Coordinates of C-alpha atoms in Angstrom, one line a residue:
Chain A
X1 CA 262.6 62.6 141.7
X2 CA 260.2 65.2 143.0
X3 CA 259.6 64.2 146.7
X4 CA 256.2 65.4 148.7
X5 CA 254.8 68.1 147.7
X6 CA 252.2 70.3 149.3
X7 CA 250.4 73.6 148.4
X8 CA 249.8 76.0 149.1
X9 CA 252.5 76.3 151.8
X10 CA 250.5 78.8 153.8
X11 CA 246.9 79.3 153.9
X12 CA 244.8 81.9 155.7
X13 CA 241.0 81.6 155.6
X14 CA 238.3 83.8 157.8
X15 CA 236.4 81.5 160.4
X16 CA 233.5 80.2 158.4
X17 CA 235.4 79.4 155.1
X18 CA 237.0 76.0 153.6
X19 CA 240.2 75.3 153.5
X20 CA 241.8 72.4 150.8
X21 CA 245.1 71.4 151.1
X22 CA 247.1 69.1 148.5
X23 CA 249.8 66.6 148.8
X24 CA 251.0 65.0 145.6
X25 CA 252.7 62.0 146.7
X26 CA 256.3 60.9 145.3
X27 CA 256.6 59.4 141.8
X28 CA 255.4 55.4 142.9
X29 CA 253.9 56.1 146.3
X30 CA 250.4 55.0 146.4
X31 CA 250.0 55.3 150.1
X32 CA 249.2 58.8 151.8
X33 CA 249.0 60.0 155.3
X34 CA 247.2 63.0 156.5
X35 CA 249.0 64.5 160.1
X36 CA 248.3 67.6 161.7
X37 CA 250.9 69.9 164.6
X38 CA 250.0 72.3 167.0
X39 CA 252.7 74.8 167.9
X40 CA 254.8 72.4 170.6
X41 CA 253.6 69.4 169.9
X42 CA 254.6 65.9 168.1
X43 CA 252.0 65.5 164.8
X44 CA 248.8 63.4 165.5
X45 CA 247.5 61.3 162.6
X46 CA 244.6 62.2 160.9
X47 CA 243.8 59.8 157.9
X48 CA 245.4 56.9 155.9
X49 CA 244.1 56.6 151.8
X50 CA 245.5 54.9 149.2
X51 CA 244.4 55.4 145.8
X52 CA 240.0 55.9 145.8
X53 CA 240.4 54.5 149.7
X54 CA 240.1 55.5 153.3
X55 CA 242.2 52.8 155.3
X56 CA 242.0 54.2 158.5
X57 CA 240.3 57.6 159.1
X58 CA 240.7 56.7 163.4
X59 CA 242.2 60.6 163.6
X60 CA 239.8 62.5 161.8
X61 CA 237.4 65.0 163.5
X62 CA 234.1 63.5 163.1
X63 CA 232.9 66.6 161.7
X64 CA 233.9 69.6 159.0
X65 CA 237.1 67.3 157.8
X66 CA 237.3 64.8 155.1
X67 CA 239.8 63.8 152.8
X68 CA 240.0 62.0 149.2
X69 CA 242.8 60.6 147.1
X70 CA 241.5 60.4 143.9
X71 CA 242.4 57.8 140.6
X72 CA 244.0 60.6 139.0
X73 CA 245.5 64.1 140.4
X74 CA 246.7 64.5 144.6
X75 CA 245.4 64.2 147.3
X76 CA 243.1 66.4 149.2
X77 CA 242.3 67.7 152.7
X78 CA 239.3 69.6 153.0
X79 CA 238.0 71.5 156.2
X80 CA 234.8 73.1 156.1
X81 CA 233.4 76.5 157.9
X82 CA 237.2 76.6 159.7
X83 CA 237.3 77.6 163.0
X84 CA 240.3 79.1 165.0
X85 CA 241.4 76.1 166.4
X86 CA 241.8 74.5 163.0
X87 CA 244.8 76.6 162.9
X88 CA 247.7 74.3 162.7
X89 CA 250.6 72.9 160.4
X90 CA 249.1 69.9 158.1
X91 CA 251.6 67.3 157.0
X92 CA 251.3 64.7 154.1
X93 CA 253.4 61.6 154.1
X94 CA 253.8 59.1 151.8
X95 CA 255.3 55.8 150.9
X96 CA 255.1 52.7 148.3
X97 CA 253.5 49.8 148.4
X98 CA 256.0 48.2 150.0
X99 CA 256.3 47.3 153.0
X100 CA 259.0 47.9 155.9
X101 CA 260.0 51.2 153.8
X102 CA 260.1 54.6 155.6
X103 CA 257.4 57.4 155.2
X104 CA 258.4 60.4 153.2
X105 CA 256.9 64.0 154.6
X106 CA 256.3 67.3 153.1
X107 CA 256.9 70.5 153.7
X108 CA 253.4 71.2 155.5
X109 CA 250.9 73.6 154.9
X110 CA 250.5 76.1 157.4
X111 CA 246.7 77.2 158.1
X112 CA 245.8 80.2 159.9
X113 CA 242.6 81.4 160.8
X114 CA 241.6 84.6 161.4
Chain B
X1 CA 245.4 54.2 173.7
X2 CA 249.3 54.9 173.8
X3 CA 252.2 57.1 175.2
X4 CA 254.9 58.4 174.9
X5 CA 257.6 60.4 177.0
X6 CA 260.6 61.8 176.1
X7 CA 262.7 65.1 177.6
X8 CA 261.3 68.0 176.0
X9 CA 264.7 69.8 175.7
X10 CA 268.4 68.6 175.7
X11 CA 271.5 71.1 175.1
X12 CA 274.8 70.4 174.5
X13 CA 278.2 71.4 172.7
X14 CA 279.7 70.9 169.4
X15 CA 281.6 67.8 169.4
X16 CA 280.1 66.4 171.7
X17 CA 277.6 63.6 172.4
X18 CA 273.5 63.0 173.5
X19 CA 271.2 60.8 173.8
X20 CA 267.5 61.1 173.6
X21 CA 265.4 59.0 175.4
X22 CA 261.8 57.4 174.6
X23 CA 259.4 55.5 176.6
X24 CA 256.3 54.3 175.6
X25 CA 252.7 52.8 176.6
X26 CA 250.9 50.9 173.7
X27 CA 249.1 48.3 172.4
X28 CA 250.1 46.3 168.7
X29 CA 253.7 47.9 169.4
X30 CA 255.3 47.2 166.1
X31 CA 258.7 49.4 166.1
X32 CA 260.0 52.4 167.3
X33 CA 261.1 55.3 164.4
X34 CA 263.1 58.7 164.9
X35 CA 262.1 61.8 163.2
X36 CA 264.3 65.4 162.5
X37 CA 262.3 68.2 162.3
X38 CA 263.9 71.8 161.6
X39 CA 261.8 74.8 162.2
X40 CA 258.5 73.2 161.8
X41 CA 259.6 72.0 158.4
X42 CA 259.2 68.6 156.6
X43 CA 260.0 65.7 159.2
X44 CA 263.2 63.8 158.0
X45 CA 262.8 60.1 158.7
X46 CA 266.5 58.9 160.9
X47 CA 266.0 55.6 162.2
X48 CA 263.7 52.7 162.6
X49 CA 263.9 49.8 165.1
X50 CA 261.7 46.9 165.1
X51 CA 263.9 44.3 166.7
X52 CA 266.1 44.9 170.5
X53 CA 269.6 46.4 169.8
X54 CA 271.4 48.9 168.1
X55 CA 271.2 50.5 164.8
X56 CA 274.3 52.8 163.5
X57 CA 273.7 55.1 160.8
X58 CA 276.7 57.5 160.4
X59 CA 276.6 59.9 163.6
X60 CA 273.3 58.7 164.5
X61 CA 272.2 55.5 166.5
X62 CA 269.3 54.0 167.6
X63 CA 268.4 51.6 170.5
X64 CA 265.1 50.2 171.1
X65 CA 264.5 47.7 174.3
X66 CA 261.2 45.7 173.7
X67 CA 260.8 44.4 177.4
X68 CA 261.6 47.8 179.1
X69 CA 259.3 49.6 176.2
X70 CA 262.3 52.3 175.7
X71 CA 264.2 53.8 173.2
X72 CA 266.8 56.1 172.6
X73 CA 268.5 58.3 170.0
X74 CA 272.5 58.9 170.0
X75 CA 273.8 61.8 168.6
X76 CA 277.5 62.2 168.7
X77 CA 280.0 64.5 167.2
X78 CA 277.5 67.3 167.2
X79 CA 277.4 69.8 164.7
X80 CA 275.5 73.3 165.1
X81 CA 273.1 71.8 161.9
X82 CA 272.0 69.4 164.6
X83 CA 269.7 72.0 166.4
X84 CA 266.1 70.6 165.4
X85 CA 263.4 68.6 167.1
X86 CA 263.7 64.8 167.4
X87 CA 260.6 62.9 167.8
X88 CA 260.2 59.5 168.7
X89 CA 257.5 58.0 167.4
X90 CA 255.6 54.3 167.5
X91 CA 254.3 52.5 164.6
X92 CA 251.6 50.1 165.6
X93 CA 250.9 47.8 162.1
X94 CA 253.1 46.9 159.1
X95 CA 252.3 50.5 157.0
X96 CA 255.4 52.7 158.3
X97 CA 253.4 55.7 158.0
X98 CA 250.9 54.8 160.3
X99 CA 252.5 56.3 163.3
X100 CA 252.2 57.9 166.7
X101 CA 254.6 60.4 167.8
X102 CA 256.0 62.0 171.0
X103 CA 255.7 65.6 171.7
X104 CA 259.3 66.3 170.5
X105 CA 262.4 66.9 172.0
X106 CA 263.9 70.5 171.3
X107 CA 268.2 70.1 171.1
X108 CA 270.2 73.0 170.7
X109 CA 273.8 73.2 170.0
X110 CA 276.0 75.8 171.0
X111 CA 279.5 76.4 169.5

Protein backbone atom coordinates (compact mmCIF):
# COMPACT_ATOMS: atom_id res chain seq x y z
CA UNK A 1 0.00 0.00 0.00
CA UNK A 2 1.52 3.02 -1.72
CA UNK A 3 1.34 5.91 0.93
CA UNK A 4 1.30 9.82 -0.16
CA UNK A 5 2.73 10.52 -2.98
CA UNK A 6 3.87 13.83 -4.41
CA UNK A 7 5.62 14.97 -7.67
CA UNK A 8 7.61 16.29 -8.70
CA UNK A 9 9.75 16.36 -5.54
CA UNK A 10 11.48 19.54 -6.58
CA UNK A 11 10.33 22.21 -8.78
CA UNK A 12 12.09 25.32 -10.00
CA UNK A 13 10.05 27.84 -12.01
CA UNK A 14 11.28 31.72 -13.11
CA UNK A 15 9.17 34.42 -11.24
CA UNK A 16 6.19 34.89 -13.53
CA UNK A 17 5.46 31.10 -14.37
CA UNK A 18 2.95 28.41 -12.76
CA UNK A 19 3.78 25.99 -10.70
CA UNK A 20 1.30 22.48 -10.19
CA UNK A 21 1.99 20.19 -7.68
CA UNK A 22 0.31 16.66 -7.17
CA UNK A 23 -0.52 14.61 -4.24
CA UNK A 24 -2.22 11.26 -4.96
CA UNK A 25 -3.61 10.28 -1.79
CA UNK A 26 -3.38 6.69 -0.18
CA UNK A 27 -5.33 3.77 -1.62
CA UNK A 28 -9.05 4.67 0.45
CA UNK A 29 -8.29 8.23 1.54
CA UNK A 30 -10.76 10.61 0.29
CA UNK A 31 -9.70 13.48 2.41
CA UNK A 32 -6.67 15.83 1.34
CA UNK A 33 -4.85 18.51 2.96
CA UNK A 34 -2.75 21.19 1.29
CA UNK A 35 0.23 22.65 3.90
CA UNK A 36 2.99 24.71 3.12
CA UNK A 37 6.90 25.29 5.31
CA UNK A 38 9.15 27.94 5.25
CA UNK A 39 12.74 27.18 6.06
CA UNK A 40 12.33 27.14 10.25
CA UNK A 41 9.05 27.06 10.63
CA UNK A 42 6.04 24.56 11.70
CA UNK A 43 3.74 23.93 8.24
CA UNK A 44 0.63 26.33 8.05
CA UNK A 45 -2.56 24.91 6.37
CA UNK A 46 -3.51 25.96 3.19
CA UNK A 47 -6.69 24.04 1.94
CA UNK A 48 -8.96 21.07 2.93
CA UNK A 49 -10.82 18.99 -0.41
CA UNK A 50 -12.39 15.93 -0.52
CA UNK A 51 -13.24 14.44 -3.64
CA UNK A 52 -14.84 17.62 -6.34
CA UNK A 53 -14.90 19.79 -2.82
CA UNK A 54 -13.23 22.69 -0.99
CA UNK A 55 -14.03 22.17 2.84
CA UNK A 56 -12.11 24.72 4.13
CA UNK A 57 -9.84 26.90 1.95
CA UNK A 58 -9.33 29.43 5.48
CA UNK A 59 -5.24 29.16 4.47
CA UNK A 60 -5.24 29.94 0.99
CA UNK A 61 -3.66 33.20 -0.42
CA UNK A 62 -6.56 35.04 -1.78
CA UNK A 63 -4.90 35.37 -4.89
CA UNK A 64 -2.54 33.30 -7.64
CA UNK A 65 -3.36 29.84 -5.62
CA UNK A 66 -6.13 27.44 -6.03
CA UNK A 67 -6.38 23.90 -5.69
CA UNK A 68 -8.81 20.99 -7.04
CA UNK A 69 -9.26 17.29 -6.29
CA UNK A 70 -10.90 15.97 -9.02
CA UNK A 71 -13.49 12.63 -9.42
CA UNK A 72 -10.81 10.88 -11.00
CA UNK A 73 -6.81 11.31 -10.96
CA UNK A 74 -4.80 13.53 -7.71
CA UNK A 75 -4.93 16.27 -6.48
CA UNK A 76 -3.64 19.55 -7.55
CA UNK A 77 -1.99 22.72 -6.31
CA UNK A 78 -1.70 25.31 -8.74
CA UNK A 79 0.23 28.76 -8.16
CA UNK A 80 0.04 31.23 -10.84
CA UNK A 81 2.80 33.98 -12.06
CA UNK A 82 5.08 32.59 -8.83
CA UNK A 83 6.90 34.93 -7.10
CA UNK A 84 9.98 34.53 -4.85
CA UNK A 85 8.28 34.22 -1.80
CA UNK A 86 6.32 31.29 -3.07
CA UNK A 87 9.39 29.53 -2.51
CA UNK A 88 8.68 26.93 0.07
CA UNK A 89 8.18 23.05 0.85
CA UNK A 90 4.41 22.07 -0.08
CA UNK A 91 3.06 19.13 1.88
CA UNK A 92 -0.14 16.87 1.07
CA UNK A 93 -1.75 14.96 3.80
CA UNK A 94 -4.30 12.64 3.69
CA UNK A 95 -6.69 10.47 5.57
CA UNK A 96 -10.09 8.19 5.25
CA UNK A 97 -13.29 9.00 5.92
CA UNK A 98 -13.11 8.08 9.13
CA UNK A 99 -12.92 9.83 11.80
CA UNK A 100 -10.50 10.02 14.86
CA UNK A 101 -7.70 8.37 12.40
CA UNK A 102 -4.32 10.18 11.98
CA UNK A 103 -3.25 12.21 8.79
CA UNK A 104 -0.70 10.60 6.54
CA UNK A 105 2.04 13.20 4.84
CA UNK A 106 4.08 13.11 1.83
CA UNK A 107 7.31 13.66 0.95
CA UNK A 108 6.82 17.46 -0.05
CA UNK A 109 7.53 19.18 -3.08
CA UNK A 110 10.10 21.58 -2.85
CA UNK A 111 9.53 24.92 -4.98
CA UNK A 112 12.13 27.24 -5.79
CA UNK A 113 11.91 30.40 -7.51
CA UNK A 114 14.38 32.01 -9.30
CA UNK B 1 -6.61 32.89 16.19
CA UNK B 2 -4.20 30.39 18.10
CA UNK B 3 -0.72 29.71 19.53
CA UNK B 4 1.59 27.85 20.14
CA UNK B 5 5.08 27.66 22.05
CA UNK B 6 7.34 25.26 22.41
CA UNK B 7 11.54 25.36 22.92
CA UNK B 8 13.00 25.59 19.61
CA UNK B 9 15.98 23.34 20.41
CA UNK B 10 16.65 20.57 23.06
CA UNK B 11 20.00 18.43 23.11
CA UNK B 12 20.73 15.51 24.86
CA UNK B 13 22.67 12.08 25.01
CA UNK B 14 22.10 8.59 23.87
CA UNK B 15 20.31 6.81 26.53
CA UNK B 16 19.04 9.26 27.90
CA UNK B 17 15.67 11.04 28.41
CA UNK B 18 13.61 14.59 27.13
CA UNK B 19 10.79 15.99 27.16
CA UNK B 20 9.22 18.51 24.83
CA UNK B 21 7.05 20.92 25.98
CA UNK B 22 3.81 22.62 24.20
CA UNK B 23 1.59 25.37 25.22
CA UNK B 24 -1.07 26.66 23.42
CA UNK B 25 -3.79 29.64 22.83
CA UNK B 26 -6.97 28.57 20.86
CA UNK B 27 -10.34 28.44 20.32
CA UNK B 28 -12.55 24.94 19.40
CA UNK B 29 -9.39 23.13 21.04
CA UNK B 30 -10.07 19.57 20.05
CA UNK B 31 -6.63 17.62 20.77
CA UNK B 32 -3.15 17.97 20.81
CA UNK B 33 -0.97 15.68 17.99
CA UNK B 34 2.93 15.17 17.83
CA UNK B 35 4.71 15.16 14.58
CA UNK B 36 8.57 13.74 13.53
CA UNK B 37 10.02 15.51 10.89
CA UNK B 38 13.67 14.38 9.49
CA UNK B 39 15.38 16.81 7.28
CA UNK B 40 12.40 18.61 6.01
CA UNK B 41 11.03 15.20 4.91
CA UNK B 42 7.47 13.71 5.22
CA UNK B 43 6.05 14.51 8.78
CA UNK B 44 5.58 11.15 10.70
CA UNK B 45 2.37 11.31 12.80
CA UNK B 46 3.66 10.03 16.89
CA UNK B 47 0.97 10.74 19.12
CA UNK B 48 -2.49 12.18 19.55
CA UNK B 49 -4.17 13.34 22.78
CA UNK B 50 -7.65 14.39 22.99
CA UNK B 51 -8.46 13.51 26.66
CA UNK B 52 -5.93 14.74 30.07
CA UNK B 53 -3.34 12.01 30.74
CA UNK B 54 -0.81 9.96 29.39
CA UNK B 55 -0.36 8.12 26.25
CA UNK B 56 2.63 5.44 25.97
CA UNK B 57 3.67 4.32 22.69
CA UNK B 58 6.91 2.27 22.86
CA UNK B 59 9.78 5.03 23.79
CA UNK B 60 7.56 7.73 23.17
CA UNK B 61 4.80 9.40 25.52
CA UNK B 62 2.44 11.97 25.36
CA UNK B 63 0.81 14.19 27.99
CA UNK B 64 -1.78 16.72 27.35
CA UNK B 65 -3.40 18.95 30.33
CA UNK B 66 -6.70 20.52 29.07
CA UNK B 67 -7.03 23.13 32.07
CA UNK B 68 -3.29 24.32 31.90
CA UNK B 69 -3.61 24.26 27.82
CA UNK B 70 -0.09 22.17 27.79
CA UNK B 71 1.43 19.35 26.47
CA UNK B 72 4.40 17.46 26.30
CA UNK B 73 6.42 14.90 24.41
CA UNK B 74 8.73 12.18 26.29
CA UNK B 75 11.44 10.68 24.62
CA UNK B 76 13.46 8.28 26.59
CA UNK B 77 16.14 5.83 25.78
CA UNK B 78 17.39 8.07 23.00
CA UNK B 79 18.81 6.84 20.03
CA UNK B 80 21.08 8.96 17.45
CA UNK B 81 17.89 8.19 14.82
CA UNK B 82 16.02 10.44 17.21
CA UNK B 83 17.69 13.70 15.84
CA UNK B 84 14.59 15.35 13.81
CA UNK B 85 12.08 18.08 14.47
CA UNK B 86 9.06 17.48 16.76
CA UNK B 87 6.15 19.61 16.26
CA UNK B 88 3.32 19.98 18.31
CA UNK B 89 0.41 20.73 16.74
CA UNK B 90 -3.53 21.46 17.63
CA UNK B 91 -6.38 20.11 15.88
CA UNK B 92 -9.46 22.34 16.23
CA UNK B 93 -12.61 19.96 14.68
CA UNK B 94 -13.18 16.25 14.26
CA UNK B 95 -10.99 15.88 10.62
CA UNK B 96 -7.36 15.02 12.07
CA UNK B 97 -5.77 16.64 9.28
CA UNK B 98 -7.13 19.88 9.98
CA UNK B 99 -4.27 21.04 12.07
CA UNK B 100 -2.25 23.92 13.38
CA UNK B 101 1.30 23.42 14.27
CA UNK B 102 4.13 24.92 16.28
CA UNK B 103 7.23 26.21 14.87
CA UNK B 104 9.15 22.97 15.72
CA UNK B 105 11.46 21.88 18.12
CA UNK B 106 15.09 20.92 16.63
CA UNK B 107 16.58 17.74 19.13
CA UNK B 108 19.93 16.53 18.50
CA UNK B 109 21.50 13.52 19.87
CA UNK B 110 24.99 13.19 20.48
CA UNK B 111 26.70 9.76 21.13
Amino acid sequence: NAGVMQNPRHLVRRRGQEARLRCSPMKGHSHVYWYRQLPEEGLKFMVYLQKENIIDESGMPKERFSAEFPKEGPSILRIQQVVRGDSAAYFCASSPPVLNTEAFFGQGTRLTVV
Amino acid sequence: GQSLEQPSEVTAVEGAIVQINCTYQTSGFYGLSWYQQHDGGAPTFLSYNALDGLEETGRFSSFLSRSDSYGYLLLQELQMKDSASYFCAVRRGSTLGRLYFGRGTQLTVWP
